[in-house]
Short mmCIF file of C-alpha atoms in Angstrom, two decimals:
data_model
loop_
_atom_site.label_atom_id
_atom_site.label_comp_id
_atom_site.label_asym_id
_atom_site.label_seq_id
_atom_site.Cartn_x
_atom_site.Cartn_y
_atom_site.Cartn_z
CA UNK U 91 -12.06 111.62 17.81
CA UNK U 92 -10.53 109.69 14.95
CA UNK U 93 -12.92 107.44 13.16
CA UNK U 94 -12.82 103.75 14.10
CA UNK U 95 -11.67 101.34 11.41
CA UNK U 96 -14.45 99.65 9.45
CA UNK U 97 -14.96 95.91 9.88
CA UNK U 98 -12.59 94.11 7.53
CA UNK U 99 -10.66 97.33 6.97
CA UNK U 100 -7.36 95.44 7.64
CA UNK U 101 -4.96 94.72 10.38
CA UNK U 102 -3.53 97.27 12.88
CA UNK U 103 -0.57 99.50 12.05
CA UNK U 104 1.79 97.29 14.19
CA UNK U 105 0.76 94.15 12.47
CA UNK U 106 1.29 95.75 9.13
CA UNK U 107 4.82 96.65 10.09
CA UNK U 108 5.63 93.11 11.17
CA UNK U 109 4.33 91.67 7.88
CA UNK U 110 6.36 94.16 5.92
CA UNK U 111 9.48 93.30 7.93
CA UNK U 112 8.94 89.56 7.33
CA UNK U 113 8.50 90.14 3.65
CA UNK U 114 11.66 92.25 3.50
CA UNK U 115 13.63 89.53 5.29
CA UNK U 116 12.44 86.85 2.89
CA UNK U 117 13.16 89.02 -0.11
CA UNK U 118 16.60 89.74 1.22
CA UNK U 119 17.43 86.14 1.88
CA UNK U 120 16.27 85.25 -1.57
CA UNK U 121 18.50 87.92 -3.18
CA UNK U 122 21.39 86.74 -1.01
CA UNK U 123 20.86 83.20 -2.06
CA UNK U 124 20.86 84.20 -5.71
CA UNK U 125 24.08 86.13 -5.22
CA UNK U 126 25.86 83.29 -3.32
CA UNK U 127 24.84 80.67 -5.96
CA UNK U 128 25.98 83.00 -8.72
CA UNK U 129 29.30 83.62 -7.07
CA UNK U 130 29.77 79.93 -6.30
CA UNK U 131 29.41 78.84 -9.84
CA UNK U 132 31.51 81.75 -11.18
CA UNK U 133 34.53 81.34 -8.89
CA UNK U 134 37.28 78.68 -9.27
CA UNK U 135 37.53 75.43 -7.38
CA UNK U 136 39.95 77.11 -4.87
CA UNK U 137 37.63 80.02 -4.20
CA UNK U 138 36.26 81.08 -0.84
CA UNK U 139 32.86 79.64 -1.28
CA UNK U 140 34.11 76.32 -2.42
CA UNK U 141 36.46 76.18 0.58
CA UNK U 142 33.54 77.18 2.92
CA UNK U 143 31.47 74.32 1.37
CA UNK U 144 34.10 71.77 2.12
CA UNK U 145 34.49 73.05 5.73
CA UNK U 146 30.77 72.99 6.36
CA UNK U 147 30.44 69.57 4.84
CA UNK U 148 33.27 68.20 7.01
CA UNK U 149 31.61 69.65 10.12
CA UNK U 150 28.06 68.47 9.18
CA UNK U 151 29.05 64.95 7.92
CA UNK U 152 29.50 63.41 11.36
CA UNK U 153 26.26 64.89 12.52
CA UNK U 154 24.49 63.62 9.43
CA UNK U 155 26.03 60.16 9.79
CA UNK U 156 24.90 60.02 13.43
CA UNK U 157 21.41 61.05 12.47
CA UNK U 158 21.28 58.48 9.74
CA UNK U 159 22.56 55.78 12.14
CA UNK U 160 19.99 56.76 14.76
CA UNK U 161 17.16 56.71 12.36
CA UNK U 162 18.19 53.53 10.49
CA UNK U 163 16.86 50.99 13.18
CA UNK U 164 13.44 52.71 13.12
CA UNK U 165 13.47 52.54 9.38
CA UNK U 166 14.57 48.91 9.37
CA UNK U 167 11.80 48.07 11.92
CA UNK U 168 9.13 49.79 9.81
CA UNK U 169 10.33 47.86 6.72
CA UNK U 170 10.31 44.62 8.68
CA UNK U 171 6.71 45.09 9.85
CA UNK U 172 5.62 46.11 6.36
CA UNK U 173 7.33 43.04 4.82
CA UNK U 174 5.88 40.82 7.54
CA UNK U 175 2.35 42.00 6.79
CA UNK U 176 2.93 41.49 3.12
CA UNK U 177 4.22 38.01 3.81
CA UNK U 178 1.27 37.16 5.88
CA UNK U 179 -1.22 38.40 3.27
CA UNK U 180 0.71 36.30 0.66
CA UNK U 181 0.63 33.25 2.99
CA UNK U 182 -3.14 33.54 3.56
CA UNK U 183 -3.70 33.89 -0.20
CA UNK U 184 -1.60 30.92 -0.97
CA UNK U 185 -3.28 28.80 1.74
CA UNK U 186 -6.62 29.69 0.35
CA UNK U 187 -5.54 28.90 -3.16
CA UNK U 188 -3.97 25.65 -2.02
CA UNK U 189 -7.17 24.59 -0.22
CA UNK U 190 -9.23 25.27 -3.42
CA UNK U 191 -6.67 23.27 -5.52
CA UNK U 192 -6.75 20.32 -3.05
CA UNK U 193 -10.54 20.29 -3.08
CA UNK U 194 -10.49 20.31 -6.93
CA UNK U 195 -7.96 17.51 -7.00
CA UNK U 196 -9.95 15.40 -4.54
CA UNK U 197 -13.16 16.01 -6.49
CA UNK U 198 -11.37 14.97 -9.74
CA UNK U 199 -10.08 11.79 -8.08
CA UNK U 200 -13.53 11.06 -6.71
CA UNK U 201 -15.09 11.61 -10.14
CA UNK U 202 -12.44 9.54 -11.85
CA UNK U 203 -13.06 6.69 -9.38
CA UNK U 204 -16.84 6.88 -9.89
CA UNK U 205 -16.25 6.77 -13.70
CA UNK U 206 -14.05 3.78 -13.41
CA UNK U 207 -16.55 1.92 -11.25
CA UNK U 208 -19.40 2.71 -13.72
CA UNK U 209 -17.30 1.51 -16.56
CA UNK U 210 -16.68 -1.78 -14.78
CA UNK U 211 -20.38 -2.19 -14.19
CA UNK U 212 -21.12 -1.53 -17.89
CA UNK U 213 -18.54 -4.06 -18.97
CA UNK U 214 -20.59 -6.92 -17.36
CA UNK U 215 -23.89 -5.81 -18.91
CA UNK U 216 -23.28 -8.09 -21.89
CA UNK U 217 -21.66 -10.82 -19.79
CA UNK U 218 -24.64 -11.70 -17.53
CA UNK U 219 -27.06 -14.53 -17.80
CA UNK U 220 -29.22 -14.85 -20.82
CA UNK U 221 -32.80 -13.50 -20.49
CA UNK U 222 -31.85 -10.71 -18.05
CA UNK U 223 -31.38 -6.94 -18.37
CA UNK U 224 -28.65 -5.23 -16.43
CA UNK U 225 -29.63 -2.29 -14.12
CA UNK U 226 -26.76 -0.45 -12.37
CA UNK U 227 -27.73 0.87 -8.90
CA UNK U 228 -26.01 2.73 -6.02
CA UNK U 229 -26.04 1.68 -2.34
CA UNK U 230 -27.98 4.34 -0.42
CA UNK U 231 -28.32 2.70 2.97
CA UNK U 232 -26.67 0.00 5.17
CA UNK U 233 -27.85 -1.34 8.48
CA UNK U 234 -26.18 0.42 11.43
CA UNK U 235 -25.23 -2.94 12.96
CA UNK U 236 -23.85 -5.14 10.26
CA UNK U 237 -25.46 -8.43 11.30
CA UNK U 238 -28.14 -8.85 8.57
CA UNK U 239 -25.74 -7.99 5.76
CA UNK U 240 -28.23 -6.24 3.60
CA UNK U 241 -28.01 -3.08 1.54
CA UNK U 242 -30.58 -0.71 -0.02
CA UNK U 243 -30.25 0.39 -3.63
CA UNK U 244 -31.49 3.64 -5.27
CA UNK U 245 -33.42 1.69 -8.04
CA UNK U 246 -36.77 -0.11 -7.68
CA UNK U 247 -39.87 -1.36 -9.54
CA UNK U 248 -39.88 1.70 -11.68
CA UNK U 249 -36.54 0.52 -13.16
CA UNK U 250 -37.71 -3.04 -13.72
CA UNK U 251 -36.25 -4.54 -10.52
CA UNK U 252 -38.20 -7.42 -8.97
CA UNK U 253 -37.85 -9.74 -6.02
CA UNK U 254 -35.52 -12.59 -6.65
CA UNK U 255 -33.48 -10.72 -9.20
CA UNK U 256 -29.78 -11.68 -8.86
CA UNK U 257 -27.27 -9.05 -8.04
CA UNK U 258 -23.71 -8.93 -9.38
CA UNK U 259 -20.49 -6.96 -9.25
CA UNK U 260 -17.68 -6.79 -11.83
CA UNK U 261 -14.55 -8.75 -11.33
CA UNK U 262 -11.45 -7.64 -13.27
CA UNK U 263 -9.20 -10.47 -14.37
CA UNK U 264 -5.67 -10.59 -12.97
CA UNK U 265 -3.17 -8.51 -14.98
CA UNK U 266 -1.30 -11.57 -16.17
CA UNK U 267 -4.43 -13.11 -17.72
CA UNK U 268 -5.86 -11.84 -21.02
CA UNK U 269 -9.49 -12.00 -20.18
CA UNK U 270 -12.46 -9.64 -19.90
CA UNK U 271 -14.21 -8.44 -16.74
CA UNK U 272 -16.89 -10.90 -15.65
CA UNK U 273 -19.84 -10.66 -13.25
CA UNK U 274 -19.74 -12.39 -9.91
CA UNK U 275 -22.86 -13.12 -7.79
CA UNK U 276 -23.03 -11.11 -4.53
CA UNK U 277 -26.74 -11.23 -3.55
CA UNK U 278 -30.43 -11.38 -4.24
CA UNK U 279 -33.10 -8.74 -4.24
CA UNK U 280 -35.41 -9.69 -1.33
CA UNK U 281 -37.74 -6.72 -1.21
CA UNK U 282 -38.58 -3.89 -3.56
CA UNK U 283 -40.53 -0.64 -3.63
CA UNK U 284 -41.15 1.71 -6.54
CA UNK U 285 -37.83 3.62 -6.14
CA UNK U 286 -35.59 1.24 -3.97
CA UNK U 287 -34.64 -2.32 -3.53
CA UNK U 288 -33.17 -4.33 -0.62
CA UNK U 289 -30.45 -6.82 -1.44
CA UNK U 290 -29.54 -9.67 0.90
CA UNK U 291 -25.85 -10.44 0.31
CA UNK U 292 -24.47 -13.89 -0.07
CA UNK U 293 -22.56 -13.41 3.18
CA UNK U 294 -25.84 -13.29 5.17
CA UNK U 295 -26.56 -16.39 7.21
CA UNK U 296 -30.12 -16.55 5.87
CA UNK U 297 -28.90 -17.09 2.32
CA UNK U 298 -28.83 -20.57 0.80
CA UNK U 299 -27.53 -21.05 -2.78
CA UNK U 300 -27.32 -24.22 -4.73
CA UNK U 301 -23.70 -24.34 -5.93
CA UNK U 302 -21.13 -26.65 -7.34
CA UNK U 303 -17.47 -26.75 -8.27
CA UNK U 304 -16.89 -25.65 -11.80
CA UNK U 305 -16.08 -28.69 -13.95
CA UNK U 306 -17.40 -31.19 -11.45
CA UNK U 307 -19.69 -33.89 -12.66
CA UNK U 308 -21.83 -33.81 -9.61
CA UNK U 309 -23.63 -30.47 -9.16
CA UNK U 310 -24.80 -31.01 -5.58
CA UNK U 311 -23.82 -28.62 -2.82
CA UNK U 312 -25.29 -25.92 -0.68
CA UNK U 313 -23.54 -22.53 -0.15
CA UNK U 314 -24.32 -20.85 3.16
CA UNK U 315 -22.69 -18.25 5.39
CA UNK U 316 -21.67 -18.29 8.98
CA UNK U 317 -22.45 -15.52 11.47
CA UNK U 318 -19.07 -14.07 10.66
CA UNK U 319 -19.75 -14.01 6.87
CA UNK U 320 -17.60 -17.03 5.99
CA UNK U 321 -18.92 -18.93 2.98
CA UNK U 322 -19.14 -22.69 3.24
CA UNK U 323 -20.10 -25.13 0.48
CA UNK U 324 -21.55 -28.11 2.24
CA UNK U 325 -22.90 -31.49 1.02
CA UNK U 326 -20.09 -31.88 -1.44
CA UNK U 327 -19.46 -35.58 -2.05
CA UNK U 328 -16.25 -36.71 -0.44
CA UNK U 329 -15.10 -38.63 -3.40
CA UNK U 330 -14.50 -35.41 -5.38
CA UNK U 331 -10.95 -34.24 -5.25
CA UNK U 332 -10.99 -30.54 -4.58
CA UNK U 333 -8.13 -28.18 -5.23
CA UNK U 334 -7.60 -24.63 -3.74
CA UNK U 335 -8.72 -21.79 -6.10
CA UNK U 336 -11.25 -24.00 -7.90
CA UNK U 337 -14.10 -21.86 -9.10
CA UNK U 338 -17.47 -22.12 -7.44
CA UNK U 339 -20.53 -21.39 -9.52
CA UNK U 340 -24.31 -21.62 -9.07
CA UNK U 341 -25.87 -25.01 -9.83
CA UNK U 342 -29.20 -23.48 -10.97
CA UNK U 343 -31.03 -26.46 -9.60
CA UNK U 344 -33.94 -26.52 -7.23
CA UNK U 345 -37.19 -28.48 -7.13
CA UNK U 346 -40.07 -28.55 -9.59
CA UNK U 347 -42.19 -26.78 -7.01
CA UNK U 348 -39.45 -24.26 -5.99
CA UNK U 349 -36.94 -23.56 -8.78
CA UNK U 350 -33.70 -21.76 -7.94
CA UNK U 351 -33.82 -18.10 -8.52
CA UNK U 352 -30.24 -18.25 -9.78
CA UNK U 353 -29.44 -19.23 -13.30
CA UNK U 354 -26.74 -21.94 -13.62
CA UNK U 355 -22.99 -21.35 -13.95
CA UNK U 356 -22.83 -17.91 -12.29
CA UNK U 357 -19.40 -17.32 -10.77
CA UNK U 358 -19.41 -16.86 -6.91
CA UNK U 359 -15.89 -17.28 -5.68
CA UNK U 360 -13.04 -19.72 -5.29
CA UNK U 361 -12.17 -22.46 -2.90
CA UNK U 362 -9.91 -21.19 -0.13
CA UNK U 363 -9.64 -24.45 1.89
CA UNK U 364 -11.21 -27.87 2.46
CA UNK U 365 -12.89 -28.52 5.86
CA UNK U 366 -13.62 -31.67 7.69
CA UNK U 367 -15.84 -34.58 6.77
CA UNK U 368 -19.62 -34.49 7.14
CA UNK U 369 -21.98 -37.43 8.02
CA UNK U 370 -22.86 -39.47 5.00
CA UNK U 371 -19.58 -39.26 3.11
CA UNK U 372 -19.86 -35.46 2.48
CA UNK U 373 -17.27 -32.72 2.98
CA UNK U 374 -17.42 -28.99 3.53
CA UNK U 375 -15.47 -26.47 1.44
CA UNK U 376 -14.55 -22.94 2.39
CA UNK U 377 -15.21 -20.38 -0.30
CA UNK U 378 -13.86 -16.84 -0.77
CA UNK U 379 -16.09 -14.50 -2.75
CA UNK U 380 -14.42 -12.72 -5.63
CA UNK U 381 -15.16 -9.36 -3.99
CA UNK U 382 -16.32 -8.46 -0.55
CA UNK U 383 -19.83 -7.11 -1.14
CA UNK U 384 -19.64 -5.08 2.12
CA UNK U 385 -16.96 -2.88 0.62
CA UNK U 386 -18.82 -1.99 -2.57
CA UNK U 387 -21.11 0.97 -3.38
CA UNK U 388 -22.25 0.05 -6.91
CA UNK U 389 -24.18 -3.12 -7.89
CA UNK U 390 -25.63 -4.49 -11.14
CA UNK U 391 -29.08 -6.03 -10.83
CA UNK U 392 -30.06 -8.46 -13.63
CA UNK U 393 -33.80 -8.08 -13.97
CA UNK U 394 -35.68 -10.92 -15.72
CA UNK U 395 -37.10 -10.30 -19.11
CA UNK U 396 -37.48 -13.72 -20.64
CA UNK U 397 -40.18 -16.18 -19.75
CA UNK U 398 -37.61 -18.55 -18.14
CA UNK U 399 -36.03 -15.76 -16.10
CA UNK U 400 -39.37 -14.55 -14.90
CA UNK U 401 -40.33 -18.07 -13.98
CA UNK U 402 -37.21 -18.38 -11.84
CA UNK U 403 -37.89 -15.00 -10.12
CA UNK U 404 -41.50 -15.88 -9.64
CA UNK U 405 -40.69 -19.22 -8.09
#
C-alpha cells in the first residue's frame, strides 16, 4: 500500500494540475498582452491593430453610452440625496447660529435699555430736594389685581429707606427744549422692611397730596386719584385762571401737628383739562402725571438725611 500523504503535505495531484494550468494561462495572457502593446506602438497609424482598435471602439461606444445613460439617473439621485443631506446639516447649523445671535442681540438691547434707565435715575440724584439722599431701587413685585396701585422695591431699611420717603422717576425734557432731566413725584414709601419697601403710587385713591399750580399765588389744592387712576386737583380757587399744560407741584404745606411728607415745589404733572365748579367758589383740575408709574421698573427714593427732612418723614 502506498503511504498516505501527511497532514499539510499539499493538495492532491488533480488540484496541482489545475493550479499549474491556471498559472500557465495567466502567464500566457500576460506575454500576449506585452506582445500586442509592443506591436501596437511600433506599427503605423494604418496598421492592423490600430484599425482593430477603431472597429472595437465603434462597436463598444453605443454599449458604453447606453450603460452611462442607464447609470446616470442613479448617480444623479445619489448626488441629490447627498447634497440634500449636506443642505439640511447646513440649515440646522445656520438656524442654531442664528438663534444664538438673536439671543445675544436681545440681551445686548436689554442691557443697553437697563443702562439707559440707570443713567436717567443717576441724572436726578443731584436734582432732588435738599436734605435727601437718592437711592435707586428696582420693582420686584406688583399686586396681581391692580386696584391698590402699589409696588414693592428691592431696597429697604438697610439702604436708608424709611416710611414717608418720597419716590421719584426721571423725566427727560422734550428734544426741542435745552434742559436737563428732572425728577417727578410718583409715590410715597408707606411700609418698609430691612430689604424691601412698599411704595403707594400717586394714582392710588388713598393718596392725598397738597399741591398747587406752579407760579400761582395761592398754594391751596388737594391732589387725589379716582378709582381709574385719574388725578384731580380739587379745592383750587375759581378766581385763578388755569391754562392747559400748567405745571402742578407739591405745596409742601400741612398742619403744625401733621406736616406734609412732601417738600415744596416737587413736579408732579401738568394740567390736562379744567373740570366743573365746586361748592364754595372752587374748581377741579385734571392732572396728567409726567410718567405713568405703573409702566416703570426703576424708581429713585429720596431718603431724609437732614433734620427738616427727617421731621417731615416722622410727621
